[in-house]
Short mmCIF file of C-alpha atoms in Angstrom, two decimals:
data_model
loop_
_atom_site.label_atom_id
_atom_site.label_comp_id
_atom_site.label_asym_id
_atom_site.label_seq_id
_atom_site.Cartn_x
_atom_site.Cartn_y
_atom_site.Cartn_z
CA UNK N 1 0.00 0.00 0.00
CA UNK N 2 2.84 2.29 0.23
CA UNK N 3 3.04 3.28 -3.59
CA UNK N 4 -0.69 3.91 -3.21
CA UNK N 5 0.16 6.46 -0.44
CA UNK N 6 2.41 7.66 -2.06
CA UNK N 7 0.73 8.53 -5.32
CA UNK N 8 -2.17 10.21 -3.28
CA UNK N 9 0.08 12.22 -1.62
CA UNK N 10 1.76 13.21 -5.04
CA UNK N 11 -1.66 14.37 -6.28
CA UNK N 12 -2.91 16.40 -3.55
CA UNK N 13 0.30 18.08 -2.97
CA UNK N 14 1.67 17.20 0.31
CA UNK N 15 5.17 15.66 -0.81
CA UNK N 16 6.03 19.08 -1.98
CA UNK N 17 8.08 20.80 0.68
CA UNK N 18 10.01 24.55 0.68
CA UNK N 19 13.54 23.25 -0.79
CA UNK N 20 16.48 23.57 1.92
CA UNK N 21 19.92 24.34 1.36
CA UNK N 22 21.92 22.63 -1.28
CA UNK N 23 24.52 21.21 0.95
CA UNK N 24 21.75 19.53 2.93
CA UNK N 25 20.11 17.88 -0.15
CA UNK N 26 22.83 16.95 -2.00
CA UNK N 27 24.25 15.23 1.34
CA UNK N 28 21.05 13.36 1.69
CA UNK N 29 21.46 11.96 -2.28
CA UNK N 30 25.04 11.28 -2.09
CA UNK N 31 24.18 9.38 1.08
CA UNK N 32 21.37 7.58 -0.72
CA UNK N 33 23.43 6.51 -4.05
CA UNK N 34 25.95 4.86 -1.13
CA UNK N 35 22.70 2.92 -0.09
CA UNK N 36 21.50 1.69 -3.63
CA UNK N 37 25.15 0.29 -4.08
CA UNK N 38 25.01 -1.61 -0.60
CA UNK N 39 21.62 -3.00 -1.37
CA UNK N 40 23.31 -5.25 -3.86
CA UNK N 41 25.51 -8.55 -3.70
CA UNK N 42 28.27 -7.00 -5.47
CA UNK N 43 29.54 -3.42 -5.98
CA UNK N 44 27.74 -1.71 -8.72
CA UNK N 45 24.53 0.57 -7.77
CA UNK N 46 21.06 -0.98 -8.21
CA UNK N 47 19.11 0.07 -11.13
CA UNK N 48 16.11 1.03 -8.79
CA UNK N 49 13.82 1.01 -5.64
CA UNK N 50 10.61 -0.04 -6.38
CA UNK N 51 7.97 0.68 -3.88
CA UNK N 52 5.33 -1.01 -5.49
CA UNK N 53 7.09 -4.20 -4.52
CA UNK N 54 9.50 -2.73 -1.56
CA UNK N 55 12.48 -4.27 -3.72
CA UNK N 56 15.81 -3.16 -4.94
CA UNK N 57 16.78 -4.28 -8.49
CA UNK N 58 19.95 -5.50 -9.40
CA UNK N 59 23.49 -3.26 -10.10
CA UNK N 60 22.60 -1.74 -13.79
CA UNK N 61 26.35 -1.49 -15.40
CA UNK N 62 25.46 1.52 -17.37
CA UNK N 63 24.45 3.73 -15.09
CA UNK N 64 26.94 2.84 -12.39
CA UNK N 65 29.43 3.83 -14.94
CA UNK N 66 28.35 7.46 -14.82
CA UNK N 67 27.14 7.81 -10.83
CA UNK N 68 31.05 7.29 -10.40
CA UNK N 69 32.07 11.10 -11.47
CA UNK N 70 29.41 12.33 -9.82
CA UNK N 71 30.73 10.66 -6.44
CA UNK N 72 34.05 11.76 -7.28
CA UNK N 73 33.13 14.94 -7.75
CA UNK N 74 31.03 15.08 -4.45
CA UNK N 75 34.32 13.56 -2.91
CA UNK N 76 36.68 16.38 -4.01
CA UNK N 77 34.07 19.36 -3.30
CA UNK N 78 33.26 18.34 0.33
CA UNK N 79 36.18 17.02 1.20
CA UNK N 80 34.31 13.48 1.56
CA UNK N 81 37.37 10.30 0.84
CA UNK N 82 34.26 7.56 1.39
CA UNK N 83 32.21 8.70 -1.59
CA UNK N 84 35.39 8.33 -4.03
CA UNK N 85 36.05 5.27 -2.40
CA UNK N 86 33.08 3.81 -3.23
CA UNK N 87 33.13 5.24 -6.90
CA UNK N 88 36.42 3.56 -6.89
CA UNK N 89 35.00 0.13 -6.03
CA UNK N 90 32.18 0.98 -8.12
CA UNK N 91 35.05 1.45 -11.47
CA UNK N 92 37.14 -1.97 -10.20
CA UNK N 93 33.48 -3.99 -10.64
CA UNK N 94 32.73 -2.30 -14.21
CA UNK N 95 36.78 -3.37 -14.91
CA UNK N 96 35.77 -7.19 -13.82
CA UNK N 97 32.22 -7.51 -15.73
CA UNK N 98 33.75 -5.62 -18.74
CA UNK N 99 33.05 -8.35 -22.07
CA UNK N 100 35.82 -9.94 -23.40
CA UNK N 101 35.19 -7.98 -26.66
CA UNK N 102 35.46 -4.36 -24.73
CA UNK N 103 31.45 -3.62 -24.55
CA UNK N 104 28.99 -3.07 -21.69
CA UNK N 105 26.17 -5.40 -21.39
CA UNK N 106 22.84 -4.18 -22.01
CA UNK N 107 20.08 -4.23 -18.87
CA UNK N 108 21.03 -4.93 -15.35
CA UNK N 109 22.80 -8.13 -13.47
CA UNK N 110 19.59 -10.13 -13.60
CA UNK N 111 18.64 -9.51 -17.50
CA UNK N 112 18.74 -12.99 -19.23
CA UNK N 113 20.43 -11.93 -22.02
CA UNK N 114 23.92 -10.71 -22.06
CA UNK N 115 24.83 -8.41 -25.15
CA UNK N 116 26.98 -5.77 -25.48
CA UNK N 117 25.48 -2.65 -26.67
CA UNK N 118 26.41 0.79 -27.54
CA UNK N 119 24.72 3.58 -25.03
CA UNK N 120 25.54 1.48 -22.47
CA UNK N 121 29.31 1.54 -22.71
CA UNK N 122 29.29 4.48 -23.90
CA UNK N 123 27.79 5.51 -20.52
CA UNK N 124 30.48 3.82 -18.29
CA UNK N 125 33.26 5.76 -20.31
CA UNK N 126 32.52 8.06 -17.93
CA UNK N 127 33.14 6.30 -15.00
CA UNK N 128 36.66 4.70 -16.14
CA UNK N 129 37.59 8.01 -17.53
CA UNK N 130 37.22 10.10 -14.09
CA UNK N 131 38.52 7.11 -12.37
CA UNK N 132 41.49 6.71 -14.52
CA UNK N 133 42.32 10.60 -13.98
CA UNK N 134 41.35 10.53 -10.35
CA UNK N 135 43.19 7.11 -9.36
CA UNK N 136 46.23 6.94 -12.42
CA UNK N 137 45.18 2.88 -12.19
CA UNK N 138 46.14 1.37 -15.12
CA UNK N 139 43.45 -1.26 -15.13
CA UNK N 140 40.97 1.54 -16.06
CA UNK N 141 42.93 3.11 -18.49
CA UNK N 142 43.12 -0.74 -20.49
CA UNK N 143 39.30 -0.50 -19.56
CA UNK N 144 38.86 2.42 -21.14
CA UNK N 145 40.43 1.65 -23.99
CA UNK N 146 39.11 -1.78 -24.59
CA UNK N 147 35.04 -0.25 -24.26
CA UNK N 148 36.28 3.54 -26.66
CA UNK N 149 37.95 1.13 -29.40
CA UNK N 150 34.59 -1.06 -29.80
CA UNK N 151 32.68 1.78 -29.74
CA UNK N 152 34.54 3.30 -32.76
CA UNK N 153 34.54 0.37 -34.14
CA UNK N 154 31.05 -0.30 -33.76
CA UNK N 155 30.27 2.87 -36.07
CA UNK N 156 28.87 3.26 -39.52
CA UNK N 157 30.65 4.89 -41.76
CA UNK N 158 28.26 7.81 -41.64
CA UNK N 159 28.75 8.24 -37.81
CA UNK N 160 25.57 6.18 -36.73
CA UNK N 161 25.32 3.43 -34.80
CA UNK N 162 23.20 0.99 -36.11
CA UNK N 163 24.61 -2.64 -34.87
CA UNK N 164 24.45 -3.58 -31.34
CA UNK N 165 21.53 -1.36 -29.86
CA UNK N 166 19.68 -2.45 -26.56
CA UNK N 167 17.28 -5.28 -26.82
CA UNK N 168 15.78 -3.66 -24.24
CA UNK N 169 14.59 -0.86 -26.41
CA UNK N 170 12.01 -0.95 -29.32
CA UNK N 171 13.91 2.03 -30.77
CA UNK N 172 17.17 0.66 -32.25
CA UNK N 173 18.57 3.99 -34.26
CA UNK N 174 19.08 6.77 -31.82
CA UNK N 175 19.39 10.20 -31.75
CA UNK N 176 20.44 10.48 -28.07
CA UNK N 177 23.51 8.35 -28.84
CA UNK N 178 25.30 11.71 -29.21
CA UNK N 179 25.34 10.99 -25.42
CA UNK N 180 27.72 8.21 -26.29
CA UNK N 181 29.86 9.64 -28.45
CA UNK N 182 30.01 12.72 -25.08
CA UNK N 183 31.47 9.62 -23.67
CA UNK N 184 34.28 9.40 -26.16
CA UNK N 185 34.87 12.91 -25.56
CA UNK N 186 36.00 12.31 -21.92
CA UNK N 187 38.39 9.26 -22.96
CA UNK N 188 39.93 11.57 -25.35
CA UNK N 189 40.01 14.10 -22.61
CA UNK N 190 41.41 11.10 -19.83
CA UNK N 191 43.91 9.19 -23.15
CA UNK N 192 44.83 11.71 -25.82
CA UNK N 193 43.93 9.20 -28.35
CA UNK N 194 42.16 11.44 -31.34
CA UNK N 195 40.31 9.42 -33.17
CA UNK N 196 37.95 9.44 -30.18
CA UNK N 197 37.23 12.89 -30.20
CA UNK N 198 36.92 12.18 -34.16
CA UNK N 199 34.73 10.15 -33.83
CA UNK N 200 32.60 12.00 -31.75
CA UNK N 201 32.37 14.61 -34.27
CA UNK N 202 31.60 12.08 -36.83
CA UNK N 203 28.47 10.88 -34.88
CA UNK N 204 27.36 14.40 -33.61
CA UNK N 205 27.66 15.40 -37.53
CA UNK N 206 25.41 12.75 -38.37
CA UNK N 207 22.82 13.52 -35.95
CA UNK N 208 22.29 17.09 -36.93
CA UNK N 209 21.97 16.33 -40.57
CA UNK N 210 18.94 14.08 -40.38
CA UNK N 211 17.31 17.10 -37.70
CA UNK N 212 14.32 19.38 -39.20
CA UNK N 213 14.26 22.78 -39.51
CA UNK N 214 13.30 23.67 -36.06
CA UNK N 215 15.95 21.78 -34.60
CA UNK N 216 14.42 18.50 -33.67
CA UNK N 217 16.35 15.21 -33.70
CA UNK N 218 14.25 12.09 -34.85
CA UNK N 219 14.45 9.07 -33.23
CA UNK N 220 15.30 10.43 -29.97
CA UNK N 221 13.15 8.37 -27.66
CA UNK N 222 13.43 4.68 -25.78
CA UNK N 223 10.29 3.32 -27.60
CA UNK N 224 8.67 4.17 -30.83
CA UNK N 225 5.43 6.07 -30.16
CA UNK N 226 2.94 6.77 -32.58
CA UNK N 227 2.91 10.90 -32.48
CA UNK N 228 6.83 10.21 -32.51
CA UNK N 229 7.28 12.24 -28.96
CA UNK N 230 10.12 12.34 -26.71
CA UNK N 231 11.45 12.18 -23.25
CA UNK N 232 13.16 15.23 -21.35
CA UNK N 233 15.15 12.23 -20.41
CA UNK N 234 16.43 11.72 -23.93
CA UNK N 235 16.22 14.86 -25.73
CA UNK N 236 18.55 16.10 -22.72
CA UNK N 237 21.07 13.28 -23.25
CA UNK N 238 21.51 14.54 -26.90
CA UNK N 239 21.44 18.34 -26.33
CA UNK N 240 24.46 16.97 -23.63
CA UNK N 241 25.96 15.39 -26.39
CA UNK N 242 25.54 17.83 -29.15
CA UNK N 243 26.94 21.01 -26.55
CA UNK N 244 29.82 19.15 -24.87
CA UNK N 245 31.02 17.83 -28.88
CA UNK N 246 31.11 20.94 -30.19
CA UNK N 247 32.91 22.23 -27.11
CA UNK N 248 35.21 20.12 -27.07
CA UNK N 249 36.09 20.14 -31.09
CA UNK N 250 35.63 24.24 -31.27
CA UNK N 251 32.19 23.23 -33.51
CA UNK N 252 30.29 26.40 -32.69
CA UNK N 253 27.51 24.77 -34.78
CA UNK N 254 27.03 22.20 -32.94
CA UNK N 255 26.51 24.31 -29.83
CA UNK N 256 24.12 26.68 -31.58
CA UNK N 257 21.91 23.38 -32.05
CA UNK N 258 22.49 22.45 -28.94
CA UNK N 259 21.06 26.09 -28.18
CA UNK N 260 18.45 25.94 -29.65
CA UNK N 261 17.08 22.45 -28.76
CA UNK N 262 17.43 24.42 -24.96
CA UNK N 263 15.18 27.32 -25.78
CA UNK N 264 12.72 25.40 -27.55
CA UNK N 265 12.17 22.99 -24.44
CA UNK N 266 12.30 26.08 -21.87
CA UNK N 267 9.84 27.51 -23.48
CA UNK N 268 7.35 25.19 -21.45
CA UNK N 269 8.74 24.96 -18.50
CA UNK N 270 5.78 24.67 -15.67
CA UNK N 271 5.48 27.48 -13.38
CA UNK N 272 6.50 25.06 -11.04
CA UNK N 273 9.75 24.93 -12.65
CA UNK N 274 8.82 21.07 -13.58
CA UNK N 275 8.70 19.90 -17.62
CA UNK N 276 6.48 18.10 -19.29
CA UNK N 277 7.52 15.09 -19.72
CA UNK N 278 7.38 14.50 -23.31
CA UNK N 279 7.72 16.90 -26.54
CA UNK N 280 6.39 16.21 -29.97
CA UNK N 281 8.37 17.31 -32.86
CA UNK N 282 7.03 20.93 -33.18
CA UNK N 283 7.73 21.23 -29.59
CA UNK N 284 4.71 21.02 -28.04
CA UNK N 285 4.00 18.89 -25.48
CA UNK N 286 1.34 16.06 -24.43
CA UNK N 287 1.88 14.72 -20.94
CA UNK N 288 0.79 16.63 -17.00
CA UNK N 289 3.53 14.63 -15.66
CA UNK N 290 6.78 15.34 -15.48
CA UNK N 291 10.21 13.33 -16.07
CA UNK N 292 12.31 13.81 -12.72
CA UNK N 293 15.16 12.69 -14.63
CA UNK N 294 15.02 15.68 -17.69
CA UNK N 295 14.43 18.27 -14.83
CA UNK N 296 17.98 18.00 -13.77
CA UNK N 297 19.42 17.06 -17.04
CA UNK N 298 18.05 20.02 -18.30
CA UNK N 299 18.73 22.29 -15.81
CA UNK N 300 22.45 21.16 -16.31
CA UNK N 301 22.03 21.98 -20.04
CA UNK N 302 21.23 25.49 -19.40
CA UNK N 303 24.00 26.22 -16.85
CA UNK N 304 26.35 24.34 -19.36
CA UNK N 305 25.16 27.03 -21.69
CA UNK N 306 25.72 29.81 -19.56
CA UNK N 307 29.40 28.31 -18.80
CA UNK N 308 30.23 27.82 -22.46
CA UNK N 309 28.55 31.01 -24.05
CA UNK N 310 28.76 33.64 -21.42
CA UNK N 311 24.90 34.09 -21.79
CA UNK N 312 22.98 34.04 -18.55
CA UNK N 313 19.51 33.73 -20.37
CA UNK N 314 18.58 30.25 -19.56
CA UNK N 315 20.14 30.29 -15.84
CA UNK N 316 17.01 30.99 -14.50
CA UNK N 317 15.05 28.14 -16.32
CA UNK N 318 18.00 25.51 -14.19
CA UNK N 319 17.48 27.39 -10.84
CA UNK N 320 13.75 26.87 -11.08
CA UNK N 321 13.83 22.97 -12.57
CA UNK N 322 16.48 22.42 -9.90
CA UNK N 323 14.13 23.97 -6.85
CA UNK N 324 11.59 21.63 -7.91
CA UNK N 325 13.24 18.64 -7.96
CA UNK N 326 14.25 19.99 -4.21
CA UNK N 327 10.83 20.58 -3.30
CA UNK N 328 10.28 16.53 -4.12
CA UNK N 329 12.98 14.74 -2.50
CA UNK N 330 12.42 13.23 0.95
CA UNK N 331 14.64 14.69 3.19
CA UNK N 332 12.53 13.42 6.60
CA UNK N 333 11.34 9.48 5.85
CA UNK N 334 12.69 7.22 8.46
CA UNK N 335 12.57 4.28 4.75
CA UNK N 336 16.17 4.84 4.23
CA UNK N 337 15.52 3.03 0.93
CA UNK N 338 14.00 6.12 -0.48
CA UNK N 339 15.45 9.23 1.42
CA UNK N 340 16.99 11.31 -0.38
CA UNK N 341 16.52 9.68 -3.69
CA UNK N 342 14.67 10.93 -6.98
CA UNK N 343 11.73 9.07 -8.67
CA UNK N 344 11.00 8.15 -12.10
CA UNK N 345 7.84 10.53 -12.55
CA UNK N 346 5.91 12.97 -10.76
CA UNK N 347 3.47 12.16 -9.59
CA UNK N 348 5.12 8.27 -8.72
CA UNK N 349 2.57 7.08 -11.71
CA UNK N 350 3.97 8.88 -14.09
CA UNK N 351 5.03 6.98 -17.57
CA UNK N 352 8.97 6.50 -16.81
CA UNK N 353 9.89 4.68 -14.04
CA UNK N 354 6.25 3.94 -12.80
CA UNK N 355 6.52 3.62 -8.71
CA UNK N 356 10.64 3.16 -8.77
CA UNK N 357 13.70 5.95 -7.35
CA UNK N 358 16.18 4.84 -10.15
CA UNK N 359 19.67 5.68 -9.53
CA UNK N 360 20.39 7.87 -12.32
CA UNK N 361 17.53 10.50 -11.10
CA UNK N 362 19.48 11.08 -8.14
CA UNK N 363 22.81 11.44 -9.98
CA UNK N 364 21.72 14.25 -12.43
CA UNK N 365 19.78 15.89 -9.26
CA UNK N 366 23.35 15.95 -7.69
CA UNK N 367 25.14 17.34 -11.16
CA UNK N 368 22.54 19.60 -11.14
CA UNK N 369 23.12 20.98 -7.95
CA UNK N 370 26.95 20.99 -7.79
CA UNK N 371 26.96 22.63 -11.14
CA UNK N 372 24.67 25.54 -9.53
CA UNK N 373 26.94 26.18 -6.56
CA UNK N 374 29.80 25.74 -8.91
CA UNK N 375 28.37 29.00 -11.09
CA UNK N 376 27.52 30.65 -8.08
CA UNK N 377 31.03 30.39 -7.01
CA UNK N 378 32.42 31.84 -9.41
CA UNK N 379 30.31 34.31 -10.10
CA UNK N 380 30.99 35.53 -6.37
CA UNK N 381 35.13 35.02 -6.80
CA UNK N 382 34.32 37.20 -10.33
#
């Protein structure tokens, strides 16, 4: 009966609460990421909570790979050795379940099949990357290696990826792969090895051709719906992609499409500060509920913006998505299983994530929030 609670409290209001500090929320998620790894047998992070069955689901690889920067970052900013020491542990167990041909296996520990696939190790680049630079362990360096090679490998000659998607997924040519190819950003960044960074152009090149006029990427959702709508969730992964490519290879392009994927989905933002949860491709929307997820993703689009262009205009759009996503997190349940974590959807019945806190809400809540106080920062040291 809890998730029924739960979801009545959603609708009528009462799990909103006046946000806090940062410090204390991001505590209370960092703390809760640390529970969601011990609540499995080995040392990756569980895919979820799920309240509708009071269960924890087993480590999810691709994820885990990219809660480890966060951690590490969290680590170095509060001066906090047991979160990087976990992301650490976290990187060793993505080293030891790596496959023998240098992929990531799609779905979590208890998925039947076992298939490498491209977001997914594209995802845990991440992980090895900040690890590698964090650590200087050569075992993630090799790992990193092993998973960027396969992935360039992996690509068309166009830049797409069209062989080993997720069969997990009824989409199987995606648009938010430019998420992917971010990844082979940061192991260029971590290895110096160009072709990565190529490669990444190559695939960010691609996506922007087949966009329309207004900017929109096709194919830029987990399923294939009939009005062709998207997720927050993925149409922030490829703005991510699309901004931190064409930072990284001096592509101003890129960044203006990037840009303008950003205004068009501001331009809907609740007066709440919560998103819709899904777009259709003249950037309208179709849902009430919103995507916890693309809050923060999107709020760390806009200050991204505002760090790469020097234009402020979308700050306020990130400060607002990021008080919301504040105003939901449970900062006073004694169910250590969910304090301080993120669900799927608000309300909890929402269309991603029905009745589950997965792990990767809570890590984009945290980027979210460190990237804030990082702008802050510096705009008080400027």
């Amino acid at each position: 009966m809890n998730h029924i609670k739960q979801l009545i409290k959603d609708k009528i209001g009462s799990t909103v609460s006046k946000p806090r500090d940062i410090e204390t929320h991001l505590k209370s998620a960092a703390d809760w990421l640390l529970v969601a790894q011990k609540a499995t047998p080995d040392d990756g992070v569980a895919h979820s909570y799920d309240i509708k069955t009071k269960s924890w689901n087993a480590s999810y690889p691709e994820t885990t790979g990219y809660v480890i920067p966060t951690l590490y970052d969290y680590a170095r900013l509060y001066d906090a050795p047991q979160y990087a020491e976990a992301a650490r542990r976290m990187t060793i167990w993505e080293s030891d379940i790596q496959l023998e041909d240098g992929g990531v296996r799609a779905g979590t520990m208890s998925a039947e099949v076992v298939a490498p696939t491209i977001f997914n190790t594209g995802q845990v680049l991440f992980g090895w990357a900040k690890a590698y630079l964090e650590t200087k362990e050569e075992r993630f360096h090799t790992s990193l290696v092993r998973a960027s090679d396969w992935l360039v490998d992996a690509m068309d000659e166009d830049g797409a990826w069209r062989r080993f998607a997720s069969p997990f997924t009824t989409s199987k040519l995606n648009s938010y792969n430019t998420r992917s190819a971010f990844g082979l950003v940061r192991a260029y960044e971590a290895t110096g090895i160009e072709r990565y960074l190529a490669a990444a152009v190559k695939n960010a090149d691609w996506a922007v051709s087949r966009a329309e006029a207004n900017g929109w990427l096709p194919d830029n959702c987990l399923l294939q719906l009939p009005n062709n709508s998207a997720l927050t969730h993925t149409i922030a992964y490829s703005i991510r992609g699309l901004l931190e490519i064409g930072a990284a290879s001096g592509r101003a392009d890129l960044v203006e499409h990037a840009l303008k994927m950003s205004r068009h989905v501001a331009k809907h933002q609740r007066e709440d500060g919560a998103l819709p949860a899904r777009y259709i491709p003249d950037w309208t929307t179709v849902t009430d509920w919103t995507c916890v997820t693309g809050n923060s993703q999107m709020a760390i689009n806009w200050l991204r913006l505002v760090q790469i262009t020097g234009d402020r205009e979308l700050k306020h759009h990130a400060v607002r998505a990021n008080r919301f996503n504040m105003s939901i997190q449970d900062l006073e349940t004694g169910d250590l299983n969910v304090r301080g974590a993120l669900k799927g959807s608000h309300p909890i019945n929402g269309g991603y994530m029905t009745y589950r806190y997965p792990n990767w809400a809570t890590k984009f809540f945290m980027d979210a929030l460190m990237l804030e106080q990082h702008l802050e920062t510096a705009k008080n040291i400027g």
